[in-house]
Amino acid sequence: MKCQLQCIECRATYDPDEIIYLCPSCGGLLEVVYDLPSIDIDFHTSGECRSVWKYRSLLPVERDPVTICEGGTPLYRIGRLAKDMGAREMFVKHEGLNPTGSFKDRGMTVGVTRALELGMKTVACASTGNTSASLSIYAAKAEIPAVVLLPGGKVALGKVAQALIHGAKVLDIRGNFDQALQLVREVCDEYGFYLLNSINPFRLEGQKTIAFEIADELGWEVPDRVILPVGNAGNISAIYKGFKELRECGITDTVPKMTGIQAEGSRPVVDAIDRGLDRIEPEPNPETIATAIRIGDPVNAAKALRAIRESGGLAISVTDDEIIQAQRDLASLEGIGVEPASATSVAGMRKLLADGVIDSDERIVCITTGHLLKDPTEVVDICAKPIEVDANIEAVRKAVFG
Ligand SMILES: *Cc1c(COP(=O)(O)O)cnc(C)c1O
Ligand SMILES: [Zn+2]
């Protein structure tokens, strides 16, 4: 057997084919562990596209993957914006260029493949939007039904559209994301659906390929710091795990300082780091324009706190205004269109540099997690309205040249 499940708290190990999401003995989070020295690592691109599956020797599935060419996203070297912020070397890994427009596809290609491997008949998740879009498309591809629970009225239009057209059963819950997640966990227990929120350790295995790609693209070097938004805290945990595995395999020799950014109105992980606590205190009423990280009770907090502390990283929060400014900067200076949650990484980087918390000499990678078109309403709201003119050249001349 290639891998096992292990509890991050009590270290008990379990058969990977058991359908469990938390440690049956202590309730701790689970992670997928490998006997790394026994694995023959072979990173090659199979087939027609560069994808997550280039790294399949470190992924926990055997069968043919359910794939639509996820991963292989660009790592842009940033010029103008880096200079403006006073950074020497900055890159953006644009996860918005995945098939459904967010990094969730990396997790779902592995998660849904695993669902088939385990013989599960239905997949389910709670979502602030992107997880549901992604689950819906992979379930369609795998020809199995998907059930998604959304916080009613709080999900960006583009994301709901995706979940609907790819064929998921979409439920609007009268409640917030944290309540939707609690509910879907009960539903999965009750009806035997396969839960594909980021509490599922197999899903996070797909997301760790972000780390593999960053190192791969930098010639198997590791950046000093990786900065990303933190919502349910799965992605920061997954990326850290990816970097640790590369180090354990002797492919690289360090890990980056994992730096998590939350929104001011939703910052339980930041508070726990600030106060030196081992667990978070849930925020009962999370609020922010960055709906993808509008999460008060992140399920993967225990993993994320370790990732941040062990790597010598940081966690800070930024305001909605700072998020919008970073979103504009990315769009207008670098041609990178992102949804608000994604811009928190850059907003956080600006703040850390301005406050002198991080060194301008560092080599930094910011992850932009989701695409601009996910949330068109927000963008239209924050930008100046189009100028309405009559359909003649004189009117256009006036509008353009004043
Ligand atoms: C899911 C998501 C996040 C948060 O990731 P977590 O793993 O929940 O911390 C951030 N940004 C976007 C665009 C997302 O879709
Ligand atoms: Zn345990």
PDB file of C-alpha atoms and ligand atoms in Angstrom, residues 102-104 130-131 198 207 229-236 292-293 295 339 341-342 369-370, ligand 1:
ATOM      1  CA  SER A 102      -9.595  28.422  -8.729  1.00  0.00           C
ATOM      2  CA  PHE A 103      -7.027  26.132  -7.083  1.00  0.00           C
ATOM      3  CA  LYS A 104      -9.882  23.945  -5.813  1.00  0.00           C
ATOM      4  CA  ASN A 130     -15.363  27.781  -5.592  1.00  0.00           C
ATOM      5  CA  THR A 131     -15.383  24.355  -3.976  1.00  0.00           C
ATOM      6  CA  SER A 198     -10.787  20.383   2.785  1.00  0.00           C
ATOM      7  CA  GLN A 207      -3.452  21.014  -3.556  1.00  0.00           C
ATOM      8  CA  PRO A 229      -5.188  33.862   1.732  1.00  0.00           C
ATOM      9  CA  VAL A 230      -6.481  31.697   4.568  1.00  0.00           C
ATOM     10  CA  GLY A 231     -10.140  30.696   4.833  1.00  0.00           C
ATOM     11  CA  ASN A 232     -10.765  27.133   5.932  1.00  0.00           C
ATOM     12  CA  ALA A 233      -6.955  26.887   6.149  1.00  0.00           C
ATOM     13  CA  GLY A 234      -6.599  23.792   3.967  1.00  0.00           C
ATOM     14  CA  ASN A 235      -4.485  25.304   1.236  1.00  0.00           C
ATOM     15  CA  ILE A 236      -1.754  26.735   3.452  1.00  0.00           C
ATOM     16  CA  ALA A 292     -14.094  32.908  -0.341  1.00  0.00           C
ATOM     17  CA  ILE A 293     -12.424  33.473   3.032  1.00  0.00           C
ATOM     18  CA  ILE A 295     -15.055  31.668   7.344  1.00  0.00           C
ATOM     19  CA  GLU A 339     -11.327  37.761  -7.174  1.00  0.00           C
ATOM     20  CA  ALA A 341      -9.981  36.783  -1.633  1.00  0.00           C
ATOM     21  CA  SER A 342      -7.034  36.188  -3.945  1.00  0.00           C
ATOM     22  CA  THR A 369      -6.293  31.721  -5.617  1.00  0.00           C
ATOM     23  CA  GLY A 370      -9.225  32.566  -7.886  1.00  0.00           C
TER      24      GLY A 370
HETATM   25  C1  LIG B   1     -11.049  28.294  -1.088  1.00  0.00           C
HETATM   26  C2  LIG B   1     -10.449  29.613  -1.379  1.00  0.00           C
HETATM   27  C3  LIG B   1      -9.604  30.256  -0.478  1.00  0.00           C
HETATM   28  C4  LIG B   1      -9.326  29.720   0.897  1.00  0.00           C
HETATM   29  O1  LIG B   1      -8.588  28.535   0.917  1.00  0.00           O
HETATM   30  P1  LIG B   1      -8.596  27.636   2.249  1.00  0.00           P
HETATM   31  O2  LIG B   1      -7.940  26.386   1.845  1.00  0.00           O
HETATM   32  O3  LIG B   1     -10.036  27.446   2.612  1.00  0.00           O
HETATM   33  O4  LIG B   1      -7.872  28.404   3.289  1.00  0.00           O
HETATM   34  C5  LIG B   1      -9.031  31.447  -0.854  1.00  0.00           C
HETATM   35  N1  LIG B   1      -9.290  32.007  -2.049  1.00  0.00           N
HETATM   36  C6  LIG B   1     -10.101  31.423  -2.952  1.00  0.00           C
HETATM   37  C7  LIG B   1     -10.363  32.113  -4.240  1.00  0.00           C
HETATM   38  C8  LIG B   1     -10.712  30.213  -2.643  1.00  0.00           C
HETATM   39  O5  LIG B   1     -11.537  29.660  -3.523  1.00  0.00           O
END
